[in-house]
């Protein structure tokens, strides 16, 4: 199942490639993103291992509309009855119809192949999110606009728990890395979103790929964001 406990109320499920995060409290479970095609059963087993029922999953929050984040949303929605939230601006991404241009056509080609292979079915989105929206889950989550990787990409900020879920603004493995340009709609915006992420006062940054980041690595991210960008 590959479930990792990050905190008593936060779990991570999936592969090294992409993670689904389970936000757990007495009101139920919230999923941040839905994972790659092999993660569907993993999420279901994780919910069961926590002693919860499918109906305890109250919401699926999508950071953005790329295929590796939306792939299981429809199936998990049908399984649990959860509401699906996705960022405004990513409607075409979620539907699998975004018109990629330039070098990002590589991303579009990969996504089209993946959708065909898995017979992708978009979820029914209950609410399209915008910057500053407040969600009544996990003692309150605020939507933070972080565009560039996709048109509408967002993060989810828990002020109470001092955590920011950042989606694909960056990945953290052996180093902090911004997504390659072939996967972005606007790489300049990605850099600005990274600076915005690094400026948020939190103790934990949670990207969707690879590892979550401790306070020491958050500080590294802040220092990286403060460096001047190379002239183009």
PDB file of C-alpha atoms in Angstrom:
ATOM      1  CA  UNK A   1       0.000   0.000   0.000  1.00  0.00           C
ATOM      2  CA  UNK A   2       2.997   2.309   0.641  1.00  0.00           C
ATOM      3  CA  UNK A   3       1.173   4.576   3.108  1.00  0.00           C
ATOM      4  CA  UNK A   4       3.333   6.967   5.121  1.00  0.00           C
ATOM      5  CA  UNK A   5       2.252   8.809   8.245  1.00  0.00           C
ATOM      6  CA  UNK A   6       3.495  12.398   8.082  1.00  0.00           C
ATOM      7  CA  UNK A   7       1.571  13.515  11.182  1.00  0.00           C
ATOM      8  CA  UNK A   8      -1.183  11.950  13.289  1.00  0.00           C
ATOM      9  CA  UNK A   9      -3.727  13.636  10.994  1.00  0.00           C
ATOM     10  CA  UNK A  10      -1.871  13.469   7.653  1.00  0.00           C
ATOM     11  CA  UNK A  11      -0.957  10.460   5.519  1.00  0.00           C
ATOM     12  CA  UNK A  12       0.655  10.009   2.110  1.00  0.00           C
ATOM     13  CA  UNK A  13      -0.174   7.183  -0.304  1.00  0.00           C
ATOM     14  CA  UNK A  14       1.225   6.273  -3.700  1.00  0.00           C
ATOM     15  CA  UNK A  15       4.541   5.779  -5.399  1.00  0.00           C
ATOM     16  CA  UNK A  16       7.687   7.860  -5.405  1.00  0.00           C
ATOM     17  CA  UNK A  17       6.360   9.341  -8.635  1.00  0.00           C
ATOM     18  CA  UNK A  18       3.182  10.952  -7.327  1.00  0.00           C
ATOM     19  CA  UNK A  19       1.492  11.030  -3.937  1.00  0.00           C
ATOM     20  CA  UNK A  20      -2.097  11.322  -2.739  1.00  0.00           C
ATOM     21  CA  UNK A  21      -2.418  12.990   0.661  1.00  0.00           C
ATOM     22  CA  UNK A  22      -5.101  12.005   3.162  1.00  0.00           C
ATOM     23  CA  UNK A  23      -6.125  14.732   5.611  1.00  0.00           C
ATOM     24  CA  UNK A  24      -7.835  13.016   8.529  1.00  0.00           C
ATOM     25  CA  UNK A  25      -9.919  14.311  11.436  1.00  0.00           C
ATOM     26  CA  UNK A  26     -13.119  13.563  13.318  1.00  0.00           C
ATOM     27  CA  UNK A  27     -15.214  14.959  10.478  1.00  0.00           C
ATOM     28  CA  UNK A  28     -13.821  12.574   7.873  1.00  0.00           C
ATOM     29  CA  UNK A  29     -11.070  12.380   5.257  1.00  0.00           C
ATOM     30  CA  UNK A  30     -10.053  14.803   2.529  1.00  0.00           C
ATOM     31  CA  UNK A  31      -7.882  13.722  -0.408  1.00  0.00           C
ATOM     32  CA  UNK A  32      -5.460  16.149  -2.017  1.00  0.00           C
ATOM     33  CA  UNK A  33      -5.181  14.965  -5.629  1.00  0.00           C
ATOM     34  CA  UNK A  34      -6.156  11.471  -6.774  1.00  0.00           C
ATOM     35  CA  UNK A  35      -2.945   9.891  -8.042  1.00  0.00           C
ATOM     36  CA  UNK A  36      -1.772   7.812 -10.972  1.00  0.00           C
ATOM     37  CA  UNK A  37      -3.734   4.885 -12.389  1.00  0.00           C
ATOM     38  CA  UNK A  38      -2.173   2.318 -10.022  1.00  0.00           C
ATOM     39  CA  UNK A  39      -3.073   4.406  -6.921  1.00  0.00           C
ATOM     40  CA  UNK A  40      -6.846   3.882  -6.941  1.00  0.00           C
ATOM     41  CA  UNK A  41      -6.807   0.689  -4.851  1.00  0.00           C
ATOM     42  CA  UNK A  42      -4.021   2.029  -2.652  1.00  0.00           C
ATOM     43  CA  UNK A  43      -6.202   4.941  -1.595  1.00  0.00           C
ATOM     44  CA  UNK A  44      -9.127   2.639  -0.875  1.00  0.00           C
ATOM     45  CA  UNK A  45      -6.945   0.340   1.243  1.00  0.00           C
ATOM     46  CA  UNK A  46      -5.483   3.326   3.074  1.00  0.00           C
ATOM     47  CA  UNK A  47      -8.951   4.566   4.005  1.00  0.00           C
ATOM     48  CA  UNK A  48      -9.881   1.094   5.276  1.00  0.00           C
ATOM     49  CA  UNK A  49      -6.629   0.790   7.258  1.00  0.00           C
ATOM     50  CA  UNK A  50      -7.572   3.968   9.120  1.00  0.00           C
ATOM     51  CA  UNK A  51     -10.814   2.312  10.180  1.00  0.00           C
ATOM     52  CA  UNK A  52     -12.897   4.533   7.928  1.00  0.00           C
ATOM     53  CA  UNK A  53     -15.663   3.859   5.406  1.00  0.00           C
ATOM     54  CA  UNK A  54     -15.808   5.118   1.804  1.00  0.00           C
ATOM     55  CA  UNK A  55     -18.472   7.628   2.858  1.00  0.00           C
ATOM     56  CA  UNK A  56     -15.990   9.139   5.329  1.00  0.00           C
ATOM     57  CA  UNK A  57     -14.119  10.617   2.352  1.00  0.00           C
ATOM     58  CA  UNK A  58     -15.787  14.016   2.154  1.00  0.00           C
ATOM     59  CA  UNK A  59     -13.798  15.841  -0.523  1.00  0.00           C
ATOM     60  CA  UNK A  60     -11.212  15.409  -3.271  1.00  0.00           C
ATOM     61  CA  UNK A  61      -9.166  18.572  -3.784  1.00  0.00           C
ATOM     62  CA  UNK A  62      -7.299  18.803  -7.083  1.00  0.00           C
ATOM     63  CA  UNK A  63      -4.290  21.092  -7.165  1.00  0.00           C
ATOM     64  CA  UNK A  64      -4.460  21.147 -10.961  1.00  0.00           C
ATOM     65  CA  UNK A  65      -5.781  19.322 -13.984  1.00  0.00           C
ATOM     66  CA  UNK A  66      -2.832  17.259 -15.154  1.00  0.00           C
ATOM     67  CA  UNK A  67      -3.612  13.632 -15.836  1.00  0.00           C
ATOM     68  CA  UNK A  68      -1.463  12.183 -13.029  1.00  0.00           C
ATOM     69  CA  UNK A  69      -3.495  14.177 -10.487  1.00  0.00           C
ATOM     70  CA  UNK A  70      -7.015  13.779 -11.878  1.00  0.00           C
ATOM     71  CA  UNK A  71      -6.831  10.196 -13.141  1.00  0.00           C
ATOM     72  CA  UNK A  72      -8.615   8.513 -10.226  1.00  0.00           C
ATOM     73  CA  UNK A  73     -10.879  11.387  -9.222  1.00  0.00           C
ATOM     74  CA  UNK A  74     -13.994  10.096 -11.002  1.00  0.00           C
ATOM     75  CA  UNK A  75     -13.570   6.545  -9.672  1.00  0.00           C
ATOM     76  CA  UNK A  76     -12.913   7.723  -6.111  1.00  0.00           C
ATOM     77  CA  UNK A  77     -15.844  10.118  -6.359  1.00  0.00           C
ATOM     78  CA  UNK A  78     -18.154   7.276  -7.410  1.00  0.00           C
ATOM     79  CA  UNK A  79     -16.753   5.017  -4.667  1.00  0.00           C
ATOM     80  CA  UNK A  80     -17.124   7.538  -1.842  1.00  0.00           C
ATOM     81  CA  UNK A  81     -19.680  10.134  -2.887  1.00  0.00           C
ATOM     82  CA  UNK A  82     -17.091  12.839  -2.140  1.00  0.00           C
ATOM     83  CA  UNK A  83     -17.297  16.319  -3.586  1.00  0.00           C
ATOM     84  CA  UNK A  84     -14.606  17.207  -6.119  1.00  0.00           C
ATOM     85  CA  UNK A  85     -12.993  20.637  -6.109  1.00  0.00           C
ATOM     86  CA  UNK A  86     -10.706  21.841  -8.907  1.00  0.00           C
ATOM     87  CA  UNK A  87      -9.115  25.184  -9.805  1.00  0.00           C
ATOM     88  CA  UNK A  88     -10.927  27.614 -12.060  1.00  0.00           C
ATOM     89  CA  UNK A  89      -8.870  28.043 -15.209  1.00  0.00           C
ATOM     90  CA  UNK A  90      -8.105  24.334 -15.413  1.00  0.00           C
ATOM     91  CA  UNK A  91     -11.434  23.272 -16.895  1.00  0.00           C
ATOM     92  CA  UNK A  92      -9.833  22.210 -20.187  1.00  0.00           C
ATOM     93  CA  UNK A  93      -7.001  20.462 -18.369  1.00  0.00           C
ATOM     94  CA  UNK A  94      -9.447  18.397 -16.286  1.00  0.00           C
ATOM     95  CA  UNK A  95     -11.495  17.587 -19.380  1.00  0.00           C
ATOM     96  CA  UNK A  96      -8.362  16.483 -21.251  1.00  0.00           C
ATOM     97  CA  UNK A  97      -8.798  19.149 -23.929  1.00  0.00           C
ATOM     98  CA  UNK A  98      -6.191  21.774 -23.092  1.00  0.00           C
ATOM     99  CA  UNK A  99      -4.493  23.066 -26.310  1.00  0.00           C
ATOM    100  CA  UNK A 100      -0.806  22.744 -25.412  1.00  0.00           C
ATOM    101  CA  UNK A 101       1.538  24.940 -27.432  1.00  0.00           C
ATOM    102  CA  UNK A 102       5.254  25.147 -28.077  1.00  0.00           C
ATOM    103  CA  UNK A 103       7.518  22.817 -26.128  1.00  0.00           C
ATOM    104  CA  UNK A 104       4.609  21.902 -23.818  1.00  0.00           C
ATOM    105  CA  UNK A 105       3.111  19.908 -26.697  1.00  0.00           C
ATOM    106  CA  UNK A 106       5.265  17.077 -25.341  1.00  0.00           C
ATOM    107  CA  UNK A 107       3.141  17.133 -22.190  1.00  0.00           C
ATOM    108  CA  UNK A 108      -0.013  17.160 -24.278  1.00  0.00           C
ATOM    109  CA  UNK A 109       1.156  14.138 -26.248  1.00  0.00           C
ATOM    110  CA  UNK A 110       2.020  12.199 -23.077  1.00  0.00           C
ATOM    111  CA  UNK A 111      -1.340  13.044 -21.541  1.00  0.00           C
ATOM    112  CA  UNK A 112      -3.266  12.031 -24.661  1.00  0.00           C
ATOM    113  CA  UNK A 113      -1.485   8.672 -24.691  1.00  0.00           C
ATOM    114  CA  UNK A 114      -2.216   8.161 -21.011  1.00  0.00           C
ATOM    115  CA  UNK A 115      -5.887   9.040 -21.368  1.00  0.00           C
ATOM    116  CA  UNK A 116      -6.264   6.608 -24.253  1.00  0.00           C
ATOM    117  CA  UNK A 117      -4.468   3.812 -22.383  1.00  0.00           C
ATOM    118  CA  UNK A 118      -6.523   4.203 -19.196  1.00  0.00           C
ATOM    119  CA  UNK A 119      -9.823   5.240 -20.808  1.00  0.00           C
ATOM    120  CA  UNK A 120      -9.760   8.416 -18.760  1.00  0.00           C
ATOM    121  CA  UNK A 121     -13.069   9.709 -17.446  1.00  0.00           C
ATOM    122  CA  UNK A 122     -13.106  13.268 -16.044  1.00  0.00           C
ATOM    123  CA  UNK A 123     -14.654  13.733 -12.603  1.00  0.00           C
ATOM    124  CA  UNK A 124     -17.808  15.730 -12.019  1.00  0.00           C
ATOM    125  CA  UNK A 125     -16.430  18.905 -10.480  1.00  0.00           C
ATOM    126  CA  UNK A 126     -18.719  20.267  -7.770  1.00  0.00           C
ATOM    127  CA  UNK A 127     -16.908  23.561  -7.321  1.00  0.00           C
ATOM    128  CA  UNK A 128     -14.279  25.472  -9.289  1.00  0.00           C
ATOM    129  CA  UNK A 129     -11.877  27.217  -6.926  1.00  0.00           C
ATOM    130  CA  UNK A 130     -10.273  30.639  -7.017  1.00  0.00           C
ATOM    131  CA  UNK A 131      -7.606  32.352  -4.949  1.00  0.00           C
ATOM    132  CA  UNK A 132      -8.711  33.065  -1.391  1.00  0.00           C
ATOM    133  CA  UNK A 133     -11.600  30.607  -1.284  1.00  0.00           C
ATOM    134  CA  UNK A 134     -12.075  29.021   2.138  1.00  0.00           C
ATOM    135  CA  UNK A 135     -12.911  25.321   2.406  1.00  0.00           C
ATOM    136  CA  UNK A 136     -14.576  23.876   5.536  1.00  0.00           C
ATOM    137  CA  UNK A 137     -12.280  20.883   5.895  1.00  0.00           C
ATOM    138  CA  UNK A 138      -9.448  19.963   8.259  1.00  0.00           C
ATOM    139  CA  UNK A 139     -10.138  22.993  10.487  1.00  0.00           C
ATOM    140  CA  UNK A 140     -10.098  25.245   7.440  1.00  0.00           C
ATOM    141  CA  UNK A 141      -8.147  25.293   4.182  1.00  0.00           C
ATOM    142  CA  UNK A 142      -7.493  28.393   2.098  1.00  0.00           C
ATOM    143  CA  UNK A 143      -7.002  28.224  -1.663  1.00  0.00           C
ATOM    144  CA  UNK A 144      -3.750  29.820  -2.850  1.00  0.00           C
ATOM    145  CA  UNK A 145      -3.360  30.618  -6.549  1.00  0.00           C
ATOM    146  CA  UNK A 146      -0.060  29.188  -7.871  1.00  0.00           C
ATOM    147  CA  UNK A 147      -0.309  29.357 -11.688  1.00  0.00           C
ATOM    148  CA  UNK A 148       2.274  28.447 -14.277  1.00  0.00           C
ATOM    149  CA  UNK A 149       2.446  24.668 -14.184  1.00  0.00           C
ATOM    150  CA  UNK A 150      -1.130  24.844 -15.435  1.00  0.00           C
ATOM    151  CA  UNK A 151      -3.358  27.855 -16.007  1.00  0.00           C
ATOM    152  CA  UNK A 152      -5.246  27.568 -12.730  1.00  0.00           C
ATOM    153  CA  UNK A 153      -2.873  25.579 -10.484  1.00  0.00           C
ATOM    154  CA  UNK A 154      -3.580  26.108  -6.770  1.00  0.00           C
ATOM    155  CA  UNK A 155      -2.271  25.109  -3.365  1.00  0.00           C
ATOM    156  CA  UNK A 156      -4.125  24.531  -0.114  1.00  0.00           C
ATOM    157  CA  UNK A 157      -3.001  26.338   3.050  1.00  0.00           C
ATOM    158  CA  UNK A 158      -3.840  25.253   6.583  1.00  0.00           C
ATOM    159  CA  UNK A 159      -3.053  28.249   8.767  1.00  0.00           C
ATOM    160  CA  UNK A 160      -4.021  26.312  11.895  1.00  0.00           C
ATOM    161  CA  UNK A 161      -1.680  23.409  11.151  1.00  0.00           C
ATOM    162  CA  UNK A 162       0.966  25.543   9.398  1.00  0.00           C
ATOM    163  CA  UNK A 163       1.021  23.372   6.290  1.00  0.00           C
ATOM    164  CA  UNK A 164       0.881  24.275   2.594  1.00  0.00           C
ATOM    165  CA  UNK A 165       0.070  21.688  -0.077  1.00  0.00           C
ATOM    166  CA  UNK A 166       1.850  22.974  -3.178  1.00  0.00           C
ATOM    167  CA  UNK A 167       0.968  20.485  -5.923  1.00  0.00           C
ATOM    168  CA  UNK A 168       3.568  20.662  -8.692  1.00  0.00           C
ATOM    169  CA  UNK A 169       5.066  24.086  -8.041  1.00  0.00           C
ATOM    170  CA  UNK A 170       8.198  22.121  -7.204  1.00  0.00           C
ATOM    171  CA  UNK A 171       9.259  18.574  -6.437  1.00  0.00           C
ATOM    172  CA  UNK A 172      11.572  17.457  -3.649  1.00  0.00           C
ATOM    173  CA  UNK A 173      13.776  14.391  -3.917  1.00  0.00           C
ATOM    174  CA  UNK A 174      17.520  14.805  -3.390  1.00  0.00           C
ATOM    175  CA  UNK A 175      17.075  18.473  -4.290  1.00  0.00           C
ATOM    176  CA  UNK A 176      14.330  21.046  -4.750  1.00  0.00           C
ATOM    177  CA  UNK A 177      13.450  21.261  -8.441  1.00  0.00           C
ATOM    178  CA  UNK A 178      10.953  23.275 -10.453  1.00  0.00           C
ATOM    179  CA  UNK A 179       9.009  21.336 -13.087  1.00  0.00           C
ATOM    180  CA  UNK A 180      10.650  21.146 -16.545  1.00  0.00           C
ATOM    181  CA  UNK A 181       9.293  23.611 -19.136  1.00  0.00           C
ATOM    182  CA  UNK A 182       7.771  20.799 -21.215  1.00  0.00           C
ATOM    183  CA  UNK A 183       5.218  20.304 -18.419  1.00  0.00           C
ATOM    184  CA  UNK A 184       4.336  23.972 -17.859  1.00  0.00           C
ATOM    185  CA  UNK A 185       1.920  26.357 -19.492  1.00  0.00           C
ATOM    186  CA  UNK A 186       4.070  29.300 -18.339  1.00  0.00           C
ATOM    187  CA  UNK A 187       7.467  28.626 -16.754  1.00  0.00           C
ATOM    188  CA  UNK A 188       7.976  32.265 -15.747  1.00  0.00           C
ATOM    189  CA  UNK A 189       4.789  32.053 -13.691  1.00  0.00           C
ATOM    190  CA  UNK A 190       6.066  28.849 -12.067  1.00  0.00           C
ATOM    191  CA  UNK A 191       9.047  30.798 -10.697  1.00  0.00           C
ATOM    192  CA  UNK A 192       6.761  33.486  -9.317  1.00  0.00           C
ATOM    193  CA  UNK A 193       4.535  30.837  -7.738  1.00  0.00           C
ATOM    194  CA  UNK A 194       7.608  29.243  -6.156  1.00  0.00           C
ATOM    195  CA  UNK A 195       8.504  32.597  -4.609  1.00  0.00           C
ATOM    196  CA  UNK A 196       4.965  32.915  -3.298  1.00  0.00           C
ATOM    197  CA  UNK A 197       5.143  29.426  -1.777  1.00  0.00           C
ATOM    198  CA  UNK A 198       8.463  30.166  -0.107  1.00  0.00           C
ATOM    199  CA  UNK A 199       7.075  33.340   1.461  1.00  0.00           C
ATOM    200  CA  UNK A 200       4.180  31.600   3.250  1.00  0.00           C
ATOM    201  CA  UNK A 201       4.804  31.174   6.983  1.00  0.00           C
ATOM    202  CA  UNK A 202       4.474  27.404   7.444  1.00  0.00           C
ATOM    203  CA  UNK A 203       6.332  24.526   9.062  1.00  0.00           C
ATOM    204  CA  UNK A 204       5.695  21.990   6.312  1.00  0.00           C
ATOM    205  CA  UNK A 205       5.500  22.189   2.526  1.00  0.00           C
ATOM    206  CA  UNK A 206       3.811  19.206   0.891  1.00  0.00           C
ATOM    207  CA  UNK A 207       4.450  18.758  -2.840  1.00  0.00           C
ATOM    208  CA  UNK A 208       2.665  16.095  -4.857  1.00  0.00           C
ATOM    209  CA  UNK A 209       5.833  14.410  -6.105  1.00  0.00           C
ATOM    210  CA  UNK A 210       8.425  12.641  -3.980  1.00  0.00           C
ATOM    211  CA  UNK A 211       8.800  13.955  -0.410  1.00  0.00           C
ATOM    212  CA  UNK A 212       7.247  16.421   1.998  1.00  0.00           C
ATOM    213  CA  UNK A 213       9.595  18.991   3.430  1.00  0.00           C
ATOM    214  CA  UNK A 214      10.628  19.717   6.999  1.00  0.00           C
ATOM    215  CA  UNK A 215      11.294  23.170   8.402  1.00  0.00           C
ATOM    216  CA  UNK A 216      14.993  23.038   7.458  1.00  0.00           C
ATOM    217  CA  UNK A 217      14.153  22.320   3.835  1.00  0.00           C
ATOM    218  CA  UNK A 218      11.462  25.004   3.849  1.00  0.00           C
ATOM    219  CA  UNK A 219      14.215  27.431   4.799  1.00  0.00           C
ATOM    220  CA  UNK A 220      16.321  26.156   1.899  1.00  0.00           C
ATOM    221  CA  UNK A 221      13.367  26.823  -0.383  1.00  0.00           C
ATOM    222  CA  UNK A 222      13.091  30.357   0.934  1.00  0.00           C
ATOM    223  CA  UNK A 223      16.773  31.016   0.283  1.00  0.00           C
ATOM    224  CA  UNK A 224      16.483  29.573  -3.229  1.00  0.00           C
ATOM    225  CA  UNK A 225      13.479  31.801  -3.944  1.00  0.00           C
ATOM    226  CA  UNK A 226      15.355  34.905  -2.809  1.00  0.00           C
ATOM    227  CA  UNK A 227      18.131  34.415  -5.348  1.00  0.00           C
ATOM    228  CA  UNK A 228      17.831  36.699  -8.382  1.00  0.00           C
ATOM    229  CA  UNK A 229      16.631  34.970 -11.516  1.00  0.00           C
ATOM    230  CA  UNK A 230      19.234  34.695 -14.301  1.00  0.00           C
ATOM    231  CA  UNK A 231      18.737  37.222 -17.066  1.00  0.00           C
ATOM    232  CA  UNK A 232      17.157  35.836 -20.213  1.00  0.00           C
TER     233      UNK A 232
END
